[in-house]
Coordinates of C-alpha atoms in Angstrom, one line a residue:
M1 CA 8.3 -52.7 49.9
R2 CA 5.4 -51.1 48.0
T3 CA 3.7 -53.2 45.4
W4 CA 3.1 -51.9 41.9
Q5 CA -0.2 -50.2 41.3
Q6 CA -2.4 -50.4 38.2
L7 CA -4.2 -47.3 36.9
S8 CA -7.9 -47.7 37.7
G9 CA -10.3 -47.4 34.8
L10 CA -11.1 -43.9 35.9
D11 CA -7.4 -43.0 36.2
A12 CA -6.8 -44.5 32.7
S13 CA -9.8 -42.7 31.2
M14 CA -8.1 -39.4 31.9
L15 CA -5.3 -40.5 29.5
Y16 CA -7.7 -41.9 26.9
L17 CA -10.0 -38.9 26.9
E18 CA -7.3 -36.3 26.6
T19 CA -7.1 -34.4 23.3
A20 CA -5.1 -31.5 22.0
T21 CA -7.9 -29.1 22.9
Q22 CA -8.8 -31.0 26.2
P23 CA -5.6 -31.3 28.3
L24 CA -6.7 -33.1 31.5
Q25 CA -4.6 -31.6 34.2
V26 CA -5.0 -30.2 37.7
F27 CA -2.7 -27.5 39.0
S28 CA -2.4 -24.7 41.5
V29 CA -0.8 -21.3 41.6
L30 CA 0.9 -20.5 44.9
E31 CA 1.9 -17.0 45.9
L32 CA 5.0 -17.2 48.1
D33 CA 7.1 -14.8 50.3
P34 CA 10.7 -16.0 49.9
A35 CA 11.8 -13.9 52.9
S36 CA 11.2 -16.8 55.3
I37 CA 13.5 -19.2 53.4
P38 CA 16.5 -20.0 55.7
G39 CA 19.5 -18.5 54.0
G40 CA 17.4 -16.6 51.5
Y41 CA 16.0 -17.6 48.1
A42 CA 18.3 -19.0 45.4
Y43 CA 16.8 -21.0 42.5
E44 CA 19.3 -23.9 42.8
R45 CA 18.7 -24.4 46.6
F46 CA 14.9 -24.2 46.0
R47 CA 15.1 -26.8 43.3
D48 CA 17.3 -29.0 45.4
A49 CA 14.9 -28.7 48.4
L50 CA 12.1 -29.9 46.0
A51 CA 14.2 -32.8 44.8
A52 CA 14.7 -33.9 48.4
R53 CA 10.9 -33.9 49.0
V54 CA 10.3 -35.8 45.7
R55 CA 12.6 -38.6 46.9
A56 CA 10.0 -39.2 49.6
I57 CA 7.0 -39.2 47.2
P58 CA 7.1 -42.2 44.9
A59 CA 4.0 -41.0 43.0
L60 CA 6.1 -38.1 41.6
R61 CA 8.7 -40.5 40.2
E62 CA 6.3 -42.9 38.6
K63 CA 4.9 -42.9 35.0
P64 CA 2.3 -45.0 33.2
S65 CA 3.8 -48.2 31.8
E66 CA 3.8 -49.0 28.1
R67 CA 0.8 -51.1 27.2
F68 CA 2.8 -53.5 25.0
G69 CA 1.6 -57.0 25.8
N70 CA -1.0 -55.7 28.3
V71 CA -4.6 -55.6 27.1
D72 CA -5.8 -54.0 30.3
H73 CA -5.1 -50.5 31.7
P74 CA -1.4 -49.5 32.3
V75 CA 0.4 -49.7 35.6
W76 CA 2.5 -47.1 37.5
V77 CA 6.2 -47.8 37.2
E78 CA 9.2 -45.9 38.4
D79 CA 11.0 -43.8 35.8
A80 CA 14.5 -45.3 35.7
D81 CA 15.9 -42.1 34.2
F82 CA 14.1 -39.7 36.5
D83 CA 15.7 -36.2 36.4
I84 CA 14.3 -33.4 38.5
D85 CA 15.4 -30.9 35.8
R86 CA 13.0 -32.4 33.4
H87 CA 10.1 -31.4 35.7
V88 CA 11.2 -28.1 37.2
H89 CA 11.3 -24.9 35.1
R90 CA 12.3 -21.4 35.9
I91 CA 10.7 -18.3 34.3
T92 CA 10.6 -14.6 35.0
L93 CA 7.3 -12.8 35.0
G94 CA 7.0 -9.9 32.6
A95 CA 6.9 -6.3 34.0
P96 CA 5.3 -5.0 36.1
G97 CA 4.9 -8.5 37.6
G98 CA 1.3 -8.1 38.8
W99 CA -1.7 -10.4 38.8
A100 CA -2.6 -9.5 35.2
Q101 CA 0.8 -10.8 34.0
L102 CA 0.6 -13.8 36.3
S103 CA -2.8 -14.7 35.1
E104 CA -1.7 -14.5 31.5
L105 CA 1.4 -16.7 32.1
A106 CA -0.6 -19.2 34.1
G107 CA -3.1 -19.5 31.3
R108 CA -0.4 -20.2 28.8
L109 CA 1.2 -22.8 31.0
A110 CA -2.1 -24.5 31.7
G111 CA -2.6 -25.3 28.1
L112 CA 0.8 -27.0 27.7
P113 CA 0.6 -30.9 27.6
L114 CA 2.7 -33.0 29.9
D115 CA 5.3 -35.5 28.4
R116 CA 3.8 -39.0 28.8
R117 CA 7.2 -40.5 28.6
R118 CA 8.0 -39.1 32.0
P119 CA 6.2 -38.8 35.4
L120 CA 3.1 -36.7 34.7
W121 CA 3.9 -33.5 36.5
E122 CA 5.8 -30.3 36.3
L123 CA 6.6 -27.3 38.5
W124 CA 7.2 -23.8 37.3
I125 CA 9.1 -21.4 39.5
I126 CA 8.0 -17.9 38.6
E127 CA 10.3 -15.1 39.6
G128 CA 9.8 -11.3 39.2
V129 CA 6.5 -11.1 41.0
V130 CA 5.7 -7.7 42.3
G131 CA 6.9 -7.0 45.9
G132 CA 9.8 -9.4 45.6
R133 CA 7.6 -12.4 45.8
L134 CA 7.6 -15.8 44.1
A135 CA 4.9 -17.8 42.4
V136 CA 4.8 -21.5 41.8
L137 CA 2.6 -23.4 39.3
F138 CA 2.5 -27.1 40.2
K139 CA 0.7 -29.2 37.6
V140 CA -0.2 -32.9 37.7
H141 CA -2.0 -35.0 35.1
H142 CA -5.6 -35.9 36.1
S143 CA -4.7 -39.6 35.6
A144 CA -2.3 -39.3 38.6
A145 CA -4.5 -37.1 40.8
D146 CA -8.0 -35.9 41.5
G147 CA -8.6 -33.0 43.7
V148 CA -8.1 -34.9 47.0
T149 CA -5.0 -36.7 45.7
Y150 CA -3.6 -33.5 44.4
A151 CA -4.1 -31.7 47.7
K152 CA -2.2 -34.6 49.4
L153 CA 0.7 -34.3 47.0
L154 CA 0.8 -30.5 47.5
S155 CA 0.7 -30.9 51.3
Q156 CA 3.7 -33.3 51.1
L157 CA 5.7 -30.5 49.5
C158 CA 4.7 -28.1 52.3
S159 CA 5.6 -28.0 56.0
A160 CA 4.5 -26.3 59.2
E161 CA 7.9 -24.6 59.7
P162 CA 10.2 -22.9 57.2
D163 CA 13.2 -25.0 58.3
S164 CA 11.5 -28.4 58.6
P165 CA 13.9 -31.2 57.4
P166 CA 12.8 -33.2 54.4
P167 CA 11.2 -36.6 55.1
E168 CA 13.2 -39.8 54.6
P169 CA 13.3 -41.2 51.0
V170 CA 10.7 -43.8 50.1
A171 CA 11.5 -46.4 47.5
A172 CA 9.1 -46.8 44.6
A173 CA 7.4 -50.1 43.9
A174 CA 9.3 -52.8 41.9
A175 CA 8.1 -52.8 38.3
P176 CA 6.1 -55.9 37.2
T177 CA 7.7 -58.1 34.6
R178 CA 6.3 -58.3 31.1
L179 CA 4.8 -61.7 31.9
Q180 CA 3.1 -60.3 35.0
L181 CA 1.7 -57.5 32.9
A182 CA 0.5 -59.7 30.1
V183 CA -1.1 -62.4 32.3
G184 CA -2.6 -60.0 34.8
G185 CA -4.0 -57.8 32.0
L186 CA -5.5 -60.7 30.2
T187 CA -7.1 -62.0 33.4
R188 CA -8.6 -58.7 34.2
F189 CA -9.8 -58.1 30.7
A190 CA -11.5 -61.5 30.6
S191 CA -13.3 -60.8 33.8
R192 CA -15.0 -57.6 32.4
P193 CA -18.2 -59.3 31.2
L194 CA -18.7 -60.9 34.6
H195 CA -18.0 -57.5 36.3
L196 CA -20.5 -55.9 34.0
V197 CA -23.3 -58.4 34.8
V198 CA -22.6 -58.8 38.5
T199 CA -21.6 -55.3 39.6
V200 CA -22.2 -52.5 37.0
L201 CA -25.6 -53.3 35.6
P202 CA -27.4 -53.9 38.9
A203 CA -25.9 -50.7 40.4
A204 CA -26.9 -48.7 37.2
I205 CA -30.5 -50.1 37.4
R206 CA -30.8 -49.3 41.1
A207 CA -29.6 -45.7 40.4
A208 CA -32.0 -45.3 37.5
V209 CA -35.0 -46.6 39.4
D210 CA -34.1 -44.4 42.4
S211 CA -33.7 -41.3 40.1
I212 CA -37.2 -41.9 38.6
R213 CA -38.8 -42.2 42.0
R214 CA -37.0 -39.0 43.3
A215 CA -38.0 -37.1 40.1
A216 CA -41.6 -38.1 40.8
R217 CA -41.4 -36.7 44.3
G218 CA -39.6 -33.6 43.1
S219 CA -36.5 -34.4 45.1
A220 CA -34.1 -35.4 42.4
M221 CA -30.9 -33.6 41.4
A222 CA -30.8 -32.1 37.9
A223 CA -30.8 -34.7 35.2
P224 CA -27.9 -34.8 32.7
F225 CA -28.4 -33.2 29.3
T226 CA -31.1 -30.8 30.6
A227 CA -28.8 -27.8 30.8
P228 CA -29.6 -24.8 28.5
R229 CA -27.1 -24.0 25.7
T230 CA -24.9 -21.0 26.4
R231 CA -21.6 -19.7 25.2
L232 CA -19.9 -21.8 27.9
N233 CA -20.7 -24.9 25.8
G234 CA -19.0 -23.9 22.6
R235 CA -16.1 -25.5 20.9
L236 CA -12.8 -25.5 22.8
T237 CA -9.4 -24.6 21.5
A238 CA -6.0 -25.5 23.0
Q239 CA -5.6 -22.2 24.7
R240 CA -6.6 -21.5 28.3
N241 CA -7.1 -18.4 30.4
V242 CA -7.3 -18.1 34.2
A243 CA -8.4 -15.6 36.7
F244 CA -8.2 -15.3 40.5
A245 CA -10.3 -13.9 43.4
R246 CA -9.7 -14.0 47.2
L247 CA -12.4 -13.5 49.8
D248 CA -12.3 -13.3 53.6
L249 CA -13.6 -16.6 54.9
D250 CA -14.9 -14.9 58.0
D251 CA -17.2 -12.8 55.8
V252 CA -18.4 -15.9 54.0
K253 CA -19.1 -17.5 57.4
R254 CA -21.0 -14.4 58.6
V255 CA -23.4 -14.9 55.6
K256 CA -23.6 -18.7 56.4
N257 CA -24.4 -18.2 60.0
H258 CA -27.0 -15.4 59.4
F259 CA -29.0 -17.4 56.9
G260 CA -28.5 -20.9 58.5
V261 CA -26.8 -22.4 55.4
S262 CA -23.4 -23.9 54.7
V263 CA -20.2 -22.3 53.4
N264 CA -20.7 -24.4 50.3
D265 CA -24.1 -22.9 49.8
V266 CA -22.7 -19.4 50.0
A267 CA -19.8 -20.3 47.6
M268 CA -22.3 -21.8 45.1
T269 CA -24.5 -18.7 45.3
L270 CA -21.5 -16.5 44.6
A271 CA -20.6 -18.6 41.5
S272 CA -24.2 -18.6 40.4
G273 CA -24.4 -14.8 40.8
V274 CA -21.3 -14.0 38.7
I275 CA -22.3 -16.2 35.8
R276 CA -25.8 -14.9 35.9
Q277 CA -24.7 -11.3 35.8
F278 CA -22.1 -12.0 33.1
L279 CA -24.7 -13.5 30.8
L280 CA -27.4 -11.0 31.7
D281 CA -25.1 -8.1 30.8
R282 CA -24.6 -9.6 27.3
G283 CA -28.3 -10.4 26.8
E284 CA -27.5 -14.1 26.9
L285 CA -29.1 -15.3 30.1
P286 CA -31.3 -18.3 29.3
E287 CA -34.7 -18.6 31.0
P288 CA -34.0 -22.0 32.6
S289 CA -31.3 -22.3 35.2
L290 CA -27.8 -23.2 34.3
V291 CA -26.6 -26.6 35.6
A292 CA -23.3 -27.2 37.4
L293 CA -21.4 -30.4 37.8
V294 CA -20.2 -30.6 41.4
P295 CA -17.4 -33.1 41.9
V296 CA -17.9 -35.3 45.0
S297 CA -14.9 -37.2 46.6
V298 CA -15.5 -40.9 47.4
H299 CA -12.0 -41.5 48.8
E300 CA -12.2 -44.5 51.1
P301 CA -9.5 -47.2 51.5
A302 CA -12.1 -50.0 51.0
L303 CA -13.2 -48.5 47.6
G304 CA -10.0 -49.3 45.7
Q305 CA -6.5 -48.1 44.9
G306 CA -7.2 -45.7 42.1
R307 CA -5.7 -42.2 42.4
N308 CA -9.0 -40.8 41.1
Q309 CA -11.9 -41.7 43.5
V310 CA -14.6 -39.2 42.6
S311 CA -18.2 -39.0 41.7
G312 CA -20.4 -36.0 41.0
M313 CA -23.8 -34.4 41.3
F314 CA -25.7 -32.1 39.0
A315 CA -27.1 -28.9 40.6
R316 CA -29.3 -26.2 39.1
L317 CA -27.7 -22.9 40.0
Q318 CA -31.0 -21.0 40.2
T319 CA -29.6 -18.4 37.8
Q320 CA -33.2 -17.4 37.0
I321 CA -33.5 -15.8 40.4
A322 CA -32.3 -12.2 40.6
D323 CA -32.4 -11.6 44.3
P324 CA -29.2 -13.0 45.9
V325 CA -30.8 -14.0 49.2
A326 CA -33.7 -15.8 47.5
R327 CA -31.1 -17.5 45.2
L328 CA -29.1 -18.5 48.3
R329 CA -32.1 -20.1 49.9
A330 CA -33.2 -21.8 46.7
L331 CA -29.7 -23.2 46.1
A332 CA -29.4 -24.5 49.6
A333 CA -32.6 -26.5 49.1
V334 CA -31.7 -27.9 45.7
T335 CA -28.2 -28.7 46.8
A336 CA -29.5 -30.6 49.8
H337 CA -31.6 -32.7 47.4
A338 CA -28.7 -33.2 45.1
K339 CA -26.4 -34.4 47.9
E340 CA -29.0 -36.8 49.2
H341 CA -29.6 -38.1 45.7
A342 CA -25.9 -38.5 44.9
S343 CA -25.2 -40.3 48.2
A344 CA -27.8 -42.9 47.3
I345 CA -25.9 -43.9 44.2
D346 CA -23.2 -46.5 44.6
A347 CA -20.0 -44.6 45.3
T348 CA -18.0 -46.8 42.9
L349 CA -20.4 -46.8 40.0
L350 CA -18.3 -44.3 37.9
Q351 CA -15.1 -46.2 38.7
D352 CA -16.7 -49.6 37.9
F353 CA -18.1 -48.3 34.6
C354 CA -14.7 -46.9 33.5
Q355 CA -13.1 -50.1 34.5
L356 CA -14.9 -51.8 31.6
L357 CA -13.9 -49.3 28.9
G358 CA -10.7 -49.2 26.9
P359 CA -9.0 -46.5 24.8
I360 CA -10.9 -47.5 21.6
V361 CA -14.3 -47.2 23.1
L362 CA -13.5 -44.1 25.0
G363 CA -11.9 -42.6 21.9
I364 CA -15.2 -43.0 20.0
A365 CA -17.2 -41.8 22.9
K366 CA -15.2 -38.6 23.4
R367 CA -15.7 -37.6 19.7
V368 CA -19.5 -38.3 19.9
Y369 CA -19.8 -36.5 23.2
A370 CA -17.9 -33.4 22.0
R371 CA -20.3 -33.0 19.1
L372 CA -23.4 -33.8 21.1
T373 CA -22.7 -31.2 23.7
Q374 CA -22.5 -28.5 21.1
F375 CA -26.3 -28.8 20.8
R376 CA -27.4 -30.3 24.1
P377 CA -24.9 -29.8 27.0
M378 CA -24.8 -32.3 29.8
Y379 CA -24.1 -29.4 32.1
N380 CA -22.8 -25.9 31.7
L381 CA -19.9 -25.5 34.1
V382 CA -18.0 -27.2 36.9
V383 CA -18.2 -25.7 40.4
S384 CA -16.1 -27.2 43.3
N385 CA -15.6 -25.9 46.9
V386 CA -13.6 -27.9 49.4
P387 CA -11.3 -27.2 52.4
G388 CA -7.8 -26.8 51.1
P389 CA -4.7 -28.6 52.4
Q390 CA -2.4 -27.3 55.2
T391 CA 0.1 -25.2 53.3
D392 CA 2.0 -22.9 55.8
Y393 CA 5.4 -23.1 54.0
F394 CA 6.3 -24.3 50.6
L395 CA 10.0 -25.4 50.6
G396 CA 10.6 -22.8 53.3
A397 CA 8.7 -19.9 51.6
E398 CA 5.6 -18.7 53.4
V399 CA 2.5 -19.5 51.5
L400 CA 0.4 -16.3 51.0
A401 CA -2.3 -17.7 48.7
V402 CA -3.2 -21.0 46.9
Y403 CA -5.4 -21.0 43.8
P404 CA -6.4 -24.5 42.6
F405 CA -7.6 -25.3 39.1
G406 CA -9.3 -28.2 37.5
P407 CA -9.6 -29.1 33.8
V408 CA -12.0 -27.6 31.2
M409 CA -13.9 -30.3 29.4
H410 CA -15.6 -30.5 26.0
G411 CA -19.1 -29.1 26.4
S412 CA -18.3 -27.2 29.6
G413 CA -16.0 -24.3 29.1
L414 CA -15.7 -23.0 32.6
N415 CA -14.4 -24.5 35.8
I416 CA -14.6 -22.7 39.1
T417 CA -12.7 -24.2 42.0
M418 CA -12.6 -22.8 45.5
W419 CA -10.3 -23.7 48.4
S420 CA -10.5 -22.5 52.0
V421 CA -6.9 -21.9 53.1
N422 CA -5.4 -19.8 55.9
G423 CA -8.6 -17.9 56.6
K424 CA -9.3 -17.0 52.9
L425 CA -11.6 -18.4 50.3
H426 CA -9.4 -18.7 47.2
V427 CA -11.4 -18.7 44.0
S428 CA -9.9 -20.0 40.7
L429 CA -11.5 -19.8 37.3
I430 CA -10.2 -21.4 34.1
S431 CA -11.8 -21.3 30.7
C432 CA -10.9 -21.0 27.0
P433 CA -10.4 -17.5 25.7
A434 CA -12.4 -18.4 22.5
L435 CA -15.4 -18.8 24.8
L436 CA -14.7 -16.4 27.7
P437 CA -12.1 -13.8 26.7
D438 CA -13.0 -11.5 29.7
L439 CA -12.7 -14.0 32.5
S440 CA -11.3 -11.5 34.9
E441 CA -14.8 -9.8 34.9
L442 CA -16.2 -13.0 36.3
A443 CA -13.5 -13.2 39.0
D444 CA -14.2 -9.6 40.1
G445 CA -17.9 -10.4 40.5
F446 CA -17.2 -12.7 43.5
A447 CA -16.3 -9.7 45.8
I448 CA -19.3 -7.8 44.5
G449 CA -21.6 -10.7 45.2
L450 CA -20.3 -11.2 48.7
K451 CA -20.7 -7.5 49.4
E452 CA -24.4 -7.8 48.3
L453 CA -25.0 -10.7 50.7
L454 CA -23.2 -8.9 53.6
A455 CA -25.4 -5.9 53.1
E456 CA -28.4 -8.2 53.8
V457 CA -26.7 -9.4 56.9
G458 CA -26.4 -5.9 58.3

């Protein structure tokens, strides 16, 4: 029997920091070929196949508990009234059913909040895609999943064969009693000062001293709040827009092998190039380089039970360099320094810090931060590139493409996420139309940038 699990401070912070203009959700858009589904596609059978898989995934049947009587963070409890029809929705894409229409629909759905009274996920089955295909948008609240956890959830809905039987049902954890919640919450809350003195402050001091030493040697990652102000750092609205790009992974590896860098270096260079050209074309390219936040997974069983186990590093994107090869080499060097610097910081520092903070403190902090970043951004955008999960078939339908998306945060109006899946590099961009109304232009720039690098390979 599984034991009940408390939201870590980092998990809970995703609930506390969410606002009407900052929905904190991760999702993906899958392009599917329904021809491989045994017996053919029918909405009811597709939904029922999903329901069978959900019975084997307790995390998709759990919701945050009420905090009544609990002064600490909530716990995950099973929804006693779980109903698959509250989470699965059916919609038909407007004609002609191409990528323009799918992008518009995905942007609208990305901005919709999830119902906190229920397990924090939903899945949209999108019919009417050109060529007789299907699309699926699978969205999970960030409190329930970071990128690694989300990829695991997605892989549990997929299979290596179209007719693979669903796994056996798995029971959810028994819910704690109100007394257990109250006593456990009070005990953990009372231990916070000791946790601050014994764990958090020493780790923070070590990180600060190490950063100063690295800065003196010229080997530190970019410091927070040193990013130039751009249109990316304007005020968010509740609306979202998305765009897609897909590149041949073999072409990316050709560039990697020729210049002796990593796939991530090439991906970062492409992201740097498209945002550089976009701002340059509008006369808005700042002299200093833009700064990206690059999420770093710290998932290790020994580091805790939170569903979010992530840190990050700041990297200057070298947007001041026009030549793509020179930019690639410069980015490879600064990224190596940033990785080394980030790895020297205690992996759990962010989680430990969030463990101390409650909704009131974070509520004040998010308002202050949102205003501060209008004038001095902590960073300009988020860029993430990781290997994607194994996704051959989704509920029997062949997976043709998988586009992953992260949230857009106050002070950083663009998130670029890249997954390598089935021989392709899938590039996903999400922003706010008030800041970047022509997001598809950025997406189109990835193929142009790769073509420029391939021309240098010969």
